[in-house]
Short mmCIF file of C-alpha atoms in Angstrom, two decimals:
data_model
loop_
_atom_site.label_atom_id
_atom_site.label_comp_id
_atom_site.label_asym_id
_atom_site.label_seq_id
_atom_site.Cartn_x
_atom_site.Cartn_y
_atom_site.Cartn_z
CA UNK A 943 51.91 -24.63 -115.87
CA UNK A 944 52.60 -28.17 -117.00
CA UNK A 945 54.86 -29.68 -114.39
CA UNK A 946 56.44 -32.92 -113.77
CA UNK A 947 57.85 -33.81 -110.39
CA UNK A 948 60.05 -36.15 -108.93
CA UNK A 949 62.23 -36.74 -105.73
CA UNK A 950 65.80 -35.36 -106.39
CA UNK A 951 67.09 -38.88 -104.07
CA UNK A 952 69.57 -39.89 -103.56
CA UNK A 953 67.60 -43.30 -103.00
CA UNK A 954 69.55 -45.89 -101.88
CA UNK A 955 68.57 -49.76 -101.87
CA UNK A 956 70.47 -52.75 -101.13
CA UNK A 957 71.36 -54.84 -103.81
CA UNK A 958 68.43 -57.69 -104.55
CA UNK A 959 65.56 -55.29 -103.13
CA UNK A 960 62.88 -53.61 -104.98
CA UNK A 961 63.77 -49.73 -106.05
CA UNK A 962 60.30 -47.15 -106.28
CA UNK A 963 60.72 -44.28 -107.86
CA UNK A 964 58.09 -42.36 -108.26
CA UNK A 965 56.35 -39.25 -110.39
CA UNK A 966 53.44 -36.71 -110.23
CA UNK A 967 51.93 -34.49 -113.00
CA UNK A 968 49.81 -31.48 -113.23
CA UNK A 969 48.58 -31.50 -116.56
CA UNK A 970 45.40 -34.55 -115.57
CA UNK A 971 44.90 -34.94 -119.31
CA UNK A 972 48.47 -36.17 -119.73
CA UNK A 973 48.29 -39.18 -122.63
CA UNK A 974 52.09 -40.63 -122.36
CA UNK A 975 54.54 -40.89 -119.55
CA UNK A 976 58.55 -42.38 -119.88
CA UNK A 977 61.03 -43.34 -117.75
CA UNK A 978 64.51 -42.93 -118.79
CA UNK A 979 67.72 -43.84 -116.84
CA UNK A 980 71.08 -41.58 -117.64
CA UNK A 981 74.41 -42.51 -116.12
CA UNK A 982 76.63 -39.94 -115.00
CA UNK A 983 78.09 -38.05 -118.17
CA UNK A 984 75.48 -39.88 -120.77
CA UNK A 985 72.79 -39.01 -122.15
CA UNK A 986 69.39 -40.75 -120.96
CA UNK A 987 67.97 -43.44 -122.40
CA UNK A 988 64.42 -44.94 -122.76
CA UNK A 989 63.59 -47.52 -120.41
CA UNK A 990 59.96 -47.79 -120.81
CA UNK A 991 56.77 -45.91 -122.11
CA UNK A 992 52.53 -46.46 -120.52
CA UNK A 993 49.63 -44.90 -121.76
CA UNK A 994 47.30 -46.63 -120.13
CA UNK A 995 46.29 -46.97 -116.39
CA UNK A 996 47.57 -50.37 -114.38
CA UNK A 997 51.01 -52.34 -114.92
CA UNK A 998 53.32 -52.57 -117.70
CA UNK A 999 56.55 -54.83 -117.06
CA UNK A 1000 59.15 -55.42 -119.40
CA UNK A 1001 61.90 -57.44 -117.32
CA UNK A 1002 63.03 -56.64 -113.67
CA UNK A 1003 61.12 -53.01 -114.58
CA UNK A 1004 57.24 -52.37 -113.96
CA UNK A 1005 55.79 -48.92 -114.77
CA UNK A 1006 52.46 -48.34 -113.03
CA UNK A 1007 50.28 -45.73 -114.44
CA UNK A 1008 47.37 -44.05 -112.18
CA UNK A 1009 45.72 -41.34 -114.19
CA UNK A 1010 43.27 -40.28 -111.54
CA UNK A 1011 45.64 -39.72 -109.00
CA UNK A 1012 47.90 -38.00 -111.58
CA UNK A 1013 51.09 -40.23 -110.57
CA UNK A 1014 53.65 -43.00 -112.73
CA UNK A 1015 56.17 -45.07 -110.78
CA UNK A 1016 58.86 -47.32 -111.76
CA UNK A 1017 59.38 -50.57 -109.97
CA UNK A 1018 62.71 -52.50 -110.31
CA UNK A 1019 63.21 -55.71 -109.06
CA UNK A 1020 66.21 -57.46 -108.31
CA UNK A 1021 68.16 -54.40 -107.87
CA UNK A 1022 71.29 -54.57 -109.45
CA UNK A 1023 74.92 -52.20 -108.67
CA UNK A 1024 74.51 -51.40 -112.49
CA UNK A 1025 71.13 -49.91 -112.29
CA UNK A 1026 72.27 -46.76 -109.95
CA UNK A 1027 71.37 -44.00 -111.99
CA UNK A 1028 69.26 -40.73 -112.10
CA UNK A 1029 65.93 -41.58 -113.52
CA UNK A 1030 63.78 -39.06 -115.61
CA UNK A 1031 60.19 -39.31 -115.43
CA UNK A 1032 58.88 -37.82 -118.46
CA UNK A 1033 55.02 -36.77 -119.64
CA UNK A 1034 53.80 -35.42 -122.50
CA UNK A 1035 50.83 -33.31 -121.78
CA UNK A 1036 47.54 -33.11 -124.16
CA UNK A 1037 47.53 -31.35 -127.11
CA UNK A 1038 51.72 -30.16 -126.47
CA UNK A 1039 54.33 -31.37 -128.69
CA UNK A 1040 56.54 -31.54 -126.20
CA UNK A 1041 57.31 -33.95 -123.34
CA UNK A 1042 58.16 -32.39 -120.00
CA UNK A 1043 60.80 -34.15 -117.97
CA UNK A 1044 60.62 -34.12 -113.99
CA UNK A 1045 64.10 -33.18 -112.46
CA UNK A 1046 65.40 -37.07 -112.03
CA UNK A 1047 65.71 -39.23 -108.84
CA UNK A 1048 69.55 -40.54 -108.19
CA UNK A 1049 69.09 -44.20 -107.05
CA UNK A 1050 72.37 -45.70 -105.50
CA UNK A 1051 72.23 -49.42 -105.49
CA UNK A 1052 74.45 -50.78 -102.80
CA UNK A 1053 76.57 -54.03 -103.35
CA UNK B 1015 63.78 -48.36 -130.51
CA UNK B 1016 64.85 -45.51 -132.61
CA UNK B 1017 68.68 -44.40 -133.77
CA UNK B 1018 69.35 -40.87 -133.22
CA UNK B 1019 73.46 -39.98 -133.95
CA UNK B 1020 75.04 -36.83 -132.56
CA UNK B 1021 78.37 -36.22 -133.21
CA UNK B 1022 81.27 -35.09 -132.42
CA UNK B 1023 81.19 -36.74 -128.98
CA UNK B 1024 83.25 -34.18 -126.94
CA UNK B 1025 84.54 -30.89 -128.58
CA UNK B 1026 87.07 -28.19 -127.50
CA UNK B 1027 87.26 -25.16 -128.75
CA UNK B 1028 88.96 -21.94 -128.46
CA UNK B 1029 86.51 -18.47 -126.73
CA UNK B 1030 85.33 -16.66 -129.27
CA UNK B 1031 85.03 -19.51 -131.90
CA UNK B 1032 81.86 -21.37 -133.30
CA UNK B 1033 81.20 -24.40 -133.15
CA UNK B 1034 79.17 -27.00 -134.67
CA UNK B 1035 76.86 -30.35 -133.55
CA UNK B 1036 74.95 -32.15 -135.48
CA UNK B 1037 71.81 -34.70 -134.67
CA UNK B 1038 70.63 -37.10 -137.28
CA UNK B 1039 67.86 -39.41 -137.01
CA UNK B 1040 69.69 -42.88 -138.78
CA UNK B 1041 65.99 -45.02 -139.15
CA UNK B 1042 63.31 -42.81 -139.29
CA UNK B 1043 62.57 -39.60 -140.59
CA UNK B 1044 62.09 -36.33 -137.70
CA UNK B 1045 60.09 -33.53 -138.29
CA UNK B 1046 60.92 -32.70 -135.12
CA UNK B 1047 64.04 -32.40 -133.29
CA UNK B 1048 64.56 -31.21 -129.74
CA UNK B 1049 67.66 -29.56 -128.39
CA UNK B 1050 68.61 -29.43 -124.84
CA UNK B 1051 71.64 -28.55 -122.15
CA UNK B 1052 72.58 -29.77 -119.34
CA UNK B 1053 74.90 -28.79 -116.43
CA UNK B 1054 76.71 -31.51 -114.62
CA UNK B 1055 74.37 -33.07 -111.68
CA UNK B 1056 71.41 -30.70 -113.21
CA UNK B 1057 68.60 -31.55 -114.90
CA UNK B 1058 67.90 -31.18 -118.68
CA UNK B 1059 66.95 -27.88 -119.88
CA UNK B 1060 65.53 -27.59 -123.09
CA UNK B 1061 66.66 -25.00 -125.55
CA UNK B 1062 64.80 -25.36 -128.52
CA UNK B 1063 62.49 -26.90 -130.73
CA UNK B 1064 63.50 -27.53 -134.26
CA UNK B 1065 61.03 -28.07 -137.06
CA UNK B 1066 62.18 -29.43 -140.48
CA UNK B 1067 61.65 -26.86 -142.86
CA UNK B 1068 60.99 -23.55 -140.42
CA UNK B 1069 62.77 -21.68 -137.65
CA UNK B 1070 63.32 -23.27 -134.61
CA UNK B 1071 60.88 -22.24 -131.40
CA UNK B 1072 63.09 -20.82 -128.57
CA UNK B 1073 62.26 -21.19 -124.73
CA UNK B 1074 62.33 -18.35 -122.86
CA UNK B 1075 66.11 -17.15 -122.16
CA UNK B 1076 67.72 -18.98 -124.95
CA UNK B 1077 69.72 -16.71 -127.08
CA UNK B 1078 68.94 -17.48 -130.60
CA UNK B 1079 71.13 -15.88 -132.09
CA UNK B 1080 74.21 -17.18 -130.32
CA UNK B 1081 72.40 -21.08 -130.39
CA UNK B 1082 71.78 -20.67 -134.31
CA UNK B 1083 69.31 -24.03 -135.28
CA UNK B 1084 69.36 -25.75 -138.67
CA UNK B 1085 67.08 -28.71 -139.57
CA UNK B 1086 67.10 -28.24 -143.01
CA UNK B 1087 66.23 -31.94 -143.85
CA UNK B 1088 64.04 -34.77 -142.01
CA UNK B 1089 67.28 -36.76 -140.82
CA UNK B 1090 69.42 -33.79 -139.67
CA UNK B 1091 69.03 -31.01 -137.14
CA UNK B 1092 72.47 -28.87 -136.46
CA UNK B 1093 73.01 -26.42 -133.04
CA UNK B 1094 76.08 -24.15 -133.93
CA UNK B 1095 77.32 -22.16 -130.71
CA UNK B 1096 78.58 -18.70 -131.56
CA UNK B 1097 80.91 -16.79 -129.94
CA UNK B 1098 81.56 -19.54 -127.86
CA UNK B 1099 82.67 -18.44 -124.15
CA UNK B 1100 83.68 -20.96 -121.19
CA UNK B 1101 80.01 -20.41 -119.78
CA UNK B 1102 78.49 -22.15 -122.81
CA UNK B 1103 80.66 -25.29 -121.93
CA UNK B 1104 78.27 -27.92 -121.06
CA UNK B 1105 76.67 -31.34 -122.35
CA UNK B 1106 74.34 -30.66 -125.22
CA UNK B 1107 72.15 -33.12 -126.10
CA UNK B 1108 69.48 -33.78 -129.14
CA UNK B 1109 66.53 -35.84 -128.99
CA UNK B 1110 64.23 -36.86 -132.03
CA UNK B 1111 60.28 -37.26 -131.23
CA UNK B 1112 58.84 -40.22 -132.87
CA UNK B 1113 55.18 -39.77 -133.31
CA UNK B 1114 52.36 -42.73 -132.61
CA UNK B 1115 48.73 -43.91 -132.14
CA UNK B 1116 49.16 -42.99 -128.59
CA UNK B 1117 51.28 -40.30 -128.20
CA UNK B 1118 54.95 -39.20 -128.94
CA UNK B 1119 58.00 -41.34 -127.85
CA UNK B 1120 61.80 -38.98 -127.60
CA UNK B 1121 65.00 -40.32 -128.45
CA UNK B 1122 68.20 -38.72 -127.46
CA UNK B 1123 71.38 -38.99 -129.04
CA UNK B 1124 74.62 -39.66 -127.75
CA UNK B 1125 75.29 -35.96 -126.62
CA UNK B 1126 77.99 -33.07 -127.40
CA UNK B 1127 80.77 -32.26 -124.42
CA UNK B 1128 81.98 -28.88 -125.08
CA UNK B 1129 84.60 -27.44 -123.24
CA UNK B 1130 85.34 -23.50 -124.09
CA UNK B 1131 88.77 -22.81 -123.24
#
């Protein structure tokens, strides 16, 4: 069973502080992993993509990719009201088509 | 990153009715096309898979003949609800995959609301 898992939140952070999210997978030989951010009534939307272990940032986000312990977390800095959102953690296994989303973590960022 | 249009935007119709969406990929060509529903404050479920050229791949519990799938070119996948009843109302959403050196990368489009009344 290829599985993707997340914590359903809400996570709430002050405005200004760093937001974690994190994300597990089963599937170890798992080659991509996404995080996308939907607002309420939208559809999602790529934030960022890693394939390989360590740090990728791209702004106030940093994915961090650890393929031995199977996990992918999203760091964003300088929290901002506008960034509350659920955020899907998304994989796609080895030799699947398809990407498997995790369930999403709400994050609240409070003014 | 890449353009995927799904339209219309919101969409009433009456019980009993069909009802179309379509998905086009606007600056790249998608072999594949992903379908997928989702519930307010639920998670996505996907429906189907949709390869240009063949039938689409069903997950397990999706009706396929009431969720008929079209993707007869490589810009435009179509989800037609049949017999639509106020259960299928929901937010449907497409997504285009967008292969690379290291992997696949999904796009979504906008997303369909459709309310059955």
């Amino acid at each position: 069973q290829k599985e993707v898992e997340q914590n359903s939140g809400p996570l709430s952070v002050p405005e200004g502080a760093i937001a974690s999210l994190n994300c597990t997978y089963s599937d170890r030989g798992s080659q991509s992993f996404f995080w996308y951010r939907q607002y309420s009534g939208k559809s999602p939307e790529l934030i960022m993509f890693i394939y390989s272990n360590g740090d990728k940032e791209d702004g106030r986000f940093t994915a961090q990719l650890n393929k031995a312990s199977q996990y992918v977390s999203l760091l964003i800095r300088d929290s901002q009201p506008s960034d509350s959102a659920t955020y899907l953690c998304a994989v796609n296994p080895a030799s699947y088509d398809k990407v498997i989303f995790g369930p999403g973590t709400s994050l609240s960022v409070i003014p | 990153g890449a353009v995927v249009s799904q339209h219309p935007s919101w969409v009433i119709c009456k019980s009993g009715t069909s009802v179309k969406i379509e998905c086009r990929s606007l600056d790249f060509q998608a072999t594949t096309m992903f379908w997928y529903r989702q519930f307010p404050k639920q998670s996505l479920m996907l429906m189907a898979t949709s390869n240009e050229g063949s039938k689409a791949t069903y997950e397990q519990g999706v009706e396929k003949d009431k969720f008929l799938i079209n993707h007869a070119s490589l810009t435009l996948s179509t989800l037609t609800v049949t017999s639509a009843h106020p259960e299928d109302s929901s937010f449907y959403i497409c997504s285009a995959r967008v292969g690379g050196s290291s992997g696949n990368t999904i796009y979504f489009g906008e997303g369909s609301w459709l309310t059955v009344v």
